[in-house]
Amino acid sequence: MPVTPVERSITLRDGFRLALRAWTPGDTERARGTVVIAHGLGEHAGRYLHLAHDLATAGWEVHASDHRGHGRSVGARGVIPSRESIRDDILESLLYAQATASRPVILLGHSMGGAMAAWAIAHHPKAADALVLSSPAFRTDLSAIQRVLMSTIGRLQPDFVVSNGLDAKYISHDPSVVADYRNDPLVHDRVSPRLAQAIITAGDVVRAAAPTWSTPTLLLFAGNDRLVNPGGSMEFAQSAPESVVTALRFDTLYHEIFNEIGREAPVKALLDWLRARAAS
């Protein structure tokens, strides 16, 4: 039977309220810990129902909030007040989980959320007990000229929104997942220069920090990703200490590995790794 989430909100230090879904396993006295999910660009926490059910069934509490300008959180779609906003909101979400839910607290970020989650950990390595990354947006493949143009536009019109250009047919081989994404009223395709710059910065910072990475991390990424360059994940994994970062590549999968045909393999890898973290 699906685990039903409870809808809450987190009031941040600046007064902004993030919409939050929380899933609780049946036996809270024996909860293994809490997984805090950071979703990707243009989507929302509600798209993680299946993953949250898998985690809750395995004994984990789950917190998943909608970023600013996304989902059920207020704000102009794809707009953030500062480049560090989502990074800092994730850090506050971790503090909320530590104060209200079971330990250890594991941060799980997908795509843009993966880049922002990793940036949060690079900024504050002890903010979470461990980190899981799902097809993180670590490399944008912009040329030097494109980066200059992005930076210039960001200074002149940081909140001007355009289409993010993501082609939904490449999120999953499962046509029902693609159809649900396209028909979801809470999904949008807006991105502002400031948000784009934040994603670029996150990837640059995390890749540079990889050699001294100290937070236990599971990196799961799609080898057949058409939306995020998997080379960014490979670069991070090759530079990070092998004793700290476990990297698994799923060669045939598209971007959303937990919503894919063949999701059983990444889900099993995730649950096995989390079980070992809880035991240790």
PDB file of C-alpha atoms in Angstrom, residues 32-205:
ATOM      1  CA  ARG A  32      16.613   4.002   9.917  1.00  0.00           C
ATOM      2  CA  GLY A  33      17.008   7.756   9.448  1.00  0.00           C
ATOM      3  CA  THR A  34      15.764  10.522   7.164  1.00  0.00           C
ATOM      4  CA  VAL A  35      16.351  11.219   3.471  1.00  0.00           C
ATOM      5  CA  VAL A  36      15.993  14.851   2.373  1.00  0.00           C
ATOM      6  CA  ILE A  37      15.282  15.118  -1.380  1.00  0.00           C
ATOM      7  CA  ALA A  38      16.264  18.101  -3.555  1.00  0.00           C
ATOM      8  CA  HIS A  39      14.441  17.949  -6.905  1.00  0.00           C
ATOM      9  CA  GLY A  40      15.547  19.071 -10.354  1.00  0.00           C
ATOM     10  CA  LEU A  41      14.964  22.118 -12.534  1.00  0.00           C
ATOM     11  CA  GLY A  42      11.345  22.921 -13.390  1.00  0.00           C
ATOM     12  CA  GLU A  43       9.836  20.006 -11.475  1.00  0.00           C
ATOM     13  CA  HIS A  44       8.700  19.469  -7.892  1.00  0.00           C
ATOM     14  CA  ALA A  45       8.795  17.090  -4.927  1.00  0.00           C
ATOM     15  CA  GLY A  46       5.569  15.353  -5.924  1.00  0.00           C
ATOM     16  CA  ARG A  47       7.386  13.630  -8.784  1.00  0.00           C
ATOM     17  CA  TYR A  48       9.302  11.547  -6.210  1.00  0.00           C
ATOM     18  CA  LEU A  49       6.284   9.617  -4.927  1.00  0.00           C
ATOM     19  CA  HIS A  50       7.593   6.239  -6.100  1.00  0.00           C
ATOM     20  CA  LEU A  51      11.075   6.787  -4.713  1.00  0.00           C
ATOM     21  CA  ALA A  52       9.673   8.090  -1.426  1.00  0.00           C
ATOM     22  CA  HIS A  53       7.458   5.015  -1.182  1.00  0.00           C
ATOM     23  CA  ASP A  54      10.481   2.749  -1.735  1.00  0.00           C
ATOM     24  CA  LEU A  55      12.427   4.600   0.946  1.00  0.00           C
ATOM     25  CA  ALA A  56       9.576   4.677   3.472  1.00  0.00           C
ATOM     26  CA  THR A  57       8.854   0.982   2.908  1.00  0.00           C
ATOM     27  CA  ALA A  58      12.530   0.318   3.670  1.00  0.00           C
ATOM     28  CA  GLY A  59      12.209   2.211   6.963  1.00  0.00           C
ATOM     29  CA  TRP A  60      13.328   5.739   6.044  1.00  0.00           C
ATOM     30  CA  GLU A  61      11.578   8.995   6.748  1.00  0.00           C
ATOM     31  CA  VAL A  62      11.532  11.252   3.692  1.00  0.00           C
ATOM     32  CA  HIS A  63      11.402  15.042   3.421  1.00  0.00           C
ATOM     33  CA  ALA A  64      10.990  16.599  -0.043  1.00  0.00           C
ATOM     34  CA  SER A  65      10.370  20.325  -0.477  1.00  0.00           C
ATOM     35  CA  ASP A  66       9.654  22.412  -3.565  1.00  0.00           C
ATOM     36  CA  HIS A  67      12.422  24.905  -4.362  1.00  0.00           C
ATOM     37  CA  ARG A  68      11.631  28.604  -4.623  1.00  0.00           C
ATOM     38  CA  GLY A  69       9.805  29.299  -7.858  1.00  0.00           C
ATOM     39  CA  HIS A  70       8.898  25.619  -8.228  1.00  0.00           C
ATOM     40  CA  GLY A  71       5.930  23.377  -7.505  1.00  0.00           C
ATOM     41  CA  ARG A  72       3.712  24.459  -4.623  1.00  0.00           C
ATOM     42  CA  SER A  73       6.236  26.973  -3.270  1.00  0.00           C
ATOM     43  CA  VAL A  74       5.474  30.571  -4.197  1.00  0.00           C
ATOM     44  CA  GLY A  75       7.583  32.833  -6.343  1.00  0.00           C
ATOM     45  CA  ALA A  76       8.022  33.546 -10.040  1.00  0.00           C
ATOM     46  CA  ARG A  77       8.764  30.326 -11.908  1.00  0.00           C
ATOM     47  CA  GLY A  78      12.497  29.766 -12.394  1.00  0.00           C
ATOM     48  CA  VAL A  79      13.513  32.899 -10.455  1.00  0.00           C
ATOM     49  CA  ILE A  80      15.653  33.024  -7.302  1.00  0.00           C
ATOM     50  CA  PRO A  81      16.634  36.096  -5.216  1.00  0.00           C
ATOM     51  CA  SER A  82      20.356  35.272  -5.094  1.00  0.00           C
ATOM     52  CA  ARG A  83      22.730  32.802  -6.704  1.00  0.00           C
ATOM     53  CA  GLU A  84      23.111  30.918  -3.401  1.00  0.00           C
ATOM     54  CA  SER A  85      19.384  30.800  -2.561  1.00  0.00           C
ATOM     55  CA  ILE A  86      18.657  27.146  -3.358  1.00  0.00           C
ATOM     56  CA  ARG A  87      21.966  26.010  -1.853  1.00  0.00           C
ATOM     57  CA  ASP A  88      21.188  27.823   1.392  1.00  0.00           C
ATOM     58  CA  ASP A  89      17.554  26.642   1.410  1.00  0.00           C
ATOM     59  CA  ILE A  90      18.821  23.053   1.222  1.00  0.00           C
ATOM     60  CA  LEU A  91      21.068  23.681   4.206  1.00  0.00           C
ATOM     61  CA  GLU A  92      18.077  25.008   6.164  1.00  0.00           C
ATOM     62  CA  SER A  93      16.013  21.988   5.109  1.00  0.00           C
ATOM     63  CA  LEU A  94      18.719  19.762   6.565  1.00  0.00           C
ATOM     64  CA  LEU A  95      18.607  21.677   9.848  1.00  0.00           C
ATOM     65  CA  TYR A  96      14.820  21.207   9.916  1.00  0.00           C
ATOM     66  CA  ALA A  97      15.188  17.456   9.368  1.00  0.00           C
ATOM     67  CA  GLN A  98      17.834  17.182  12.074  1.00  0.00           C
ATOM     68  CA  ALA A  99      15.520  18.957  14.518  1.00  0.00           C
ATOM     69  CA  THR A 100      12.310  17.104  13.695  1.00  0.00           C
ATOM     70  CA  ALA A 101      13.134  13.682  12.220  1.00  0.00           C
ATOM     71  CA  SER A 102      15.283  10.590  12.678  1.00  0.00           C
ATOM     72  CA  ARG A 103      19.063  10.475  12.310  1.00  0.00           C
ATOM     73  CA  PRO A 104      21.187   9.951  10.318  1.00  0.00           C
ATOM     74  CA  VAL A 105      20.072  12.603   7.846  1.00  0.00           C
ATOM     75  CA  ILE A 106      20.957  11.805   4.235  1.00  0.00           C
ATOM     76  CA  LEU A 107      20.736  14.430   1.489  1.00  0.00           C
ATOM     77  CA  LEU A 108      19.619  13.172  -1.956  1.00  0.00           C
ATOM     78  CA  GLY A 109      19.722  15.534  -4.932  1.00  0.00           C
ATOM     79  CA  HIS A 110      18.690  14.941  -8.547  1.00  0.00           C
ATOM     80  CA  SER A 111      19.933  16.876 -11.611  1.00  0.00           C
ATOM     81  CA  MET A 112      19.939  20.581 -10.688  1.00  0.00           C
ATOM     82  CA  GLY A 113      19.048  19.487  -7.159  1.00  0.00           C
ATOM     83  CA  GLY A 114      22.083  17.208  -7.224  1.00  0.00           C
ATOM     84  CA  ALA A 115      24.380  20.063  -8.183  1.00  0.00           C
ATOM     85  CA  MET A 116      22.854  22.311  -5.512  1.00  0.00           C
ATOM     86  CA  ALA A 117      22.956  19.561  -2.877  1.00  0.00           C
ATOM     87  CA  ALA A 118      26.614  18.872  -3.606  1.00  0.00           C
ATOM     88  CA  TRP A 119      27.346  22.615  -3.520  1.00  0.00           C
ATOM     89  CA  ALA A 120      25.672  22.761  -0.099  1.00  0.00           C
ATOM     90  CA  ILE A 121      27.918  19.944   1.134  1.00  0.00           C
ATOM     91  CA  ALA A 122      31.025  21.533  -0.407  1.00  0.00           C
ATOM     92  CA  HIS A 123      30.083  24.694   1.494  1.00  0.00           C
ATOM     93  CA  HIS A 124      29.271  22.841   4.745  1.00  0.00           C
ATOM     94  CA  PRO A 125      30.619  19.233   4.702  1.00  0.00           C
ATOM     95  CA  LYS A 126      28.994  18.320   8.040  1.00  0.00           C
ATOM     96  CA  ALA A 127      25.506  19.556   7.095  1.00  0.00           C
ATOM     97  CA  ALA A 128      24.397  15.988   6.283  1.00  0.00           C
ATOM     98  CA  ASP A 129      25.614  12.603   7.464  1.00  0.00           C
ATOM     99  CA  ALA A 130      25.884  11.425   3.855  1.00  0.00           C
ATOM    100  CA  LEU A 131      25.027  12.494   0.312  1.00  0.00           C
ATOM    101  CA  VAL A 132      23.339  10.751  -2.629  1.00  0.00           C
ATOM    102  CA  LEU A 133      23.520  12.234  -6.125  1.00  0.00           C
ATOM    103  CA  SER A 134      21.231  11.216  -9.002  1.00  0.00           C
ATOM    104  CA  SER A 135      22.415  12.375 -12.456  1.00  0.00           C
ATOM    105  CA  PRO A 136      23.719  15.664 -11.028  1.00  0.00           C
ATOM    106  CA  ALA A 137      24.127  18.698 -13.307  1.00  0.00           C
ATOM    107  CA  PHE A 138      27.870  19.022 -12.801  1.00  0.00           C
ATOM    108  CA  ARG A 139      28.771  20.107 -16.329  1.00  0.00           C
ATOM    109  CA  THR A 140      26.924  22.573 -18.556  1.00  0.00           C
ATOM    110  CA  ASP A 141      29.279  22.515 -21.585  1.00  0.00           C
ATOM    111  CA  LEU A 142      29.013  26.255 -22.218  1.00  0.00           C
ATOM    112  CA  SER A 143      31.829  27.835 -24.194  1.00  0.00           C
ATOM    113  CA  ALA A 144      33.845  30.689 -22.705  1.00  0.00           C
ATOM    114  CA  ILE A 145      31.901  33.154 -24.870  1.00  0.00           C
ATOM    115  CA  GLN A 146      28.573  31.688 -23.750  1.00  0.00           C
ATOM    116  CA  ARG A 147      29.623  31.969 -20.116  1.00  0.00           C
ATOM    117  CA  VAL A 148      30.535  35.633 -20.606  1.00  0.00           C
ATOM    118  CA  LEU A 149      27.204  36.283 -22.305  1.00  0.00           C
ATOM    119  CA  MET A 150      25.337  34.504 -19.514  1.00  0.00           C
ATOM    120  CA  SER A 151      27.193  36.513 -16.897  1.00  0.00           C
ATOM    121  CA  THR A 152      26.474  39.768 -18.753  1.00  0.00           C
ATOM    122  CA  ILE A 153      22.769  39.026 -19.159  1.00  0.00           C
ATOM    123  CA  GLY A 154      22.669  37.957 -15.516  1.00  0.00           C
ATOM    124  CA  ARG A 155      23.929  41.357 -14.415  1.00  0.00           C
ATOM    125  CA  LEU A 156      21.554  43.289 -16.676  1.00  0.00           C
ATOM    126  CA  GLN A 157      18.388  41.191 -16.351  1.00  0.00           C
ATOM    127  CA  PRO A 158      18.938  38.469 -13.725  1.00  0.00           C
ATOM    128  CA  ASP A 159      15.208  37.646 -13.439  1.00  0.00           C
ATOM    129  CA  PHE A 160      14.384  37.539 -17.148  1.00  0.00           C
ATOM    130  CA  VAL A 161      13.017  34.043 -17.800  1.00  0.00           C
ATOM    131  CA  VAL A 162      13.340  31.907 -20.915  1.00  0.00           C
ATOM    132  CA  SER A 163      12.661  28.261 -21.743  1.00  0.00           C
ATOM    133  CA  ASN A 164      15.134  25.843 -20.186  1.00  0.00           C
ATOM    134  CA  GLY A 165      15.202  23.894 -23.457  1.00  0.00           C
ATOM    135  CA  LEU A 166      14.858  20.468 -21.810  1.00  0.00           C
ATOM    136  CA  ASP A 167      13.333  17.818 -24.083  1.00  0.00           C
ATOM    137  CA  ALA A 168      10.977  15.740 -21.945  1.00  0.00           C
ATOM    138  CA  LYS A 169      11.252  12.678 -24.173  1.00  0.00           C
ATOM    139  CA  TYR A 170      14.741  12.111 -22.760  1.00  0.00           C
ATOM    140  CA  ILE A 171      13.818  12.018 -19.086  1.00  0.00           C
ATOM    141  CA  SER A 172      12.847   8.329 -19.272  1.00  0.00           C
ATOM    142  CA  HIS A 173      12.276   5.461 -21.704  1.00  0.00           C
ATOM    143  CA  ASP A 174       8.896   4.961 -20.001  1.00  0.00           C
ATOM    144  CA  PRO A 175       6.277   6.808 -22.113  1.00  0.00           C
ATOM    145  CA  SER A 176       3.924   7.113 -19.133  1.00  0.00           C
ATOM    146  CA  VAL A 177       6.596   9.017 -17.171  1.00  0.00           C
ATOM    147  CA  VAL A 178       7.130  11.377 -20.102  1.00  0.00           C
ATOM    148  CA  ALA A 179       3.365  11.921 -20.530  1.00  0.00           C
ATOM    149  CA  ASP A 180       2.876  12.593 -16.817  1.00  0.00           C
ATOM    150  CA  TYR A 181       5.730  15.109 -16.877  1.00  0.00           C
ATOM    151  CA  ARG A 182       4.311  16.942 -19.891  1.00  0.00           C
ATOM    152  CA  ASN A 183       0.792  17.044 -18.405  1.00  0.00           C
ATOM    153  CA  ASP A 184       1.825  17.978 -14.854  1.00  0.00           C
ATOM    154  CA  PRO A 185       0.498  21.491 -14.057  1.00  0.00           C
ATOM    155  CA  LEU A 186       3.250  21.975 -11.452  1.00  0.00           C
ATOM    156  CA  VAL A 187       6.054  21.335 -13.965  1.00  0.00           C
ATOM    157  CA  HIS A 188       7.394  24.400 -15.809  1.00  0.00           C
ATOM    158  CA  ASP A 189      10.167  25.142 -18.305  1.00  0.00           C
ATOM    159  CA  ARG A 190      11.269  28.552 -17.010  1.00  0.00           C
ATOM    160  CA  VAL A 191      14.825  29.488 -16.031  1.00  0.00           C
ATOM    161  CA  SER A 192      16.378  32.869 -15.293  1.00  0.00           C
ATOM    162  CA  PRO A 193      20.018  33.916 -15.876  1.00  0.00           C
ATOM    163  CA  ARG A 194      20.607  34.006 -12.126  1.00  0.00           C
ATOM    164  CA  LEU A 195      19.352  30.451 -11.683  1.00  0.00           C
ATOM    165  CA  ALA A 196      21.371  29.262 -14.687  1.00  0.00           C
ATOM    166  CA  GLN A 197      24.464  30.924 -13.234  1.00  0.00           C
ATOM    167  CA  ALA A 198      23.796  29.185  -9.916  1.00  0.00           C
ATOM    168  CA  ILE A 199      23.763  25.782 -11.611  1.00  0.00           C
ATOM    169  CA  ILE A 200      26.992  26.564 -13.470  1.00  0.00           C
ATOM    170  CA  THR A 201      28.650  27.767 -10.263  1.00  0.00           C
ATOM    171  CA  ALA A 202      27.516  24.701  -8.343  1.00  0.00           C
ATOM    172  CA  GLY A 203      29.073  22.335 -10.884  1.00  0.00           C
ATOM    173  CA  ASP A 204      32.319  24.296 -11.038  1.00  0.00           C
ATOM    174  CA  VAL A 205      32.657  24.462  -7.248  1.00  0.00           C
TER     175      VAL A 205
END
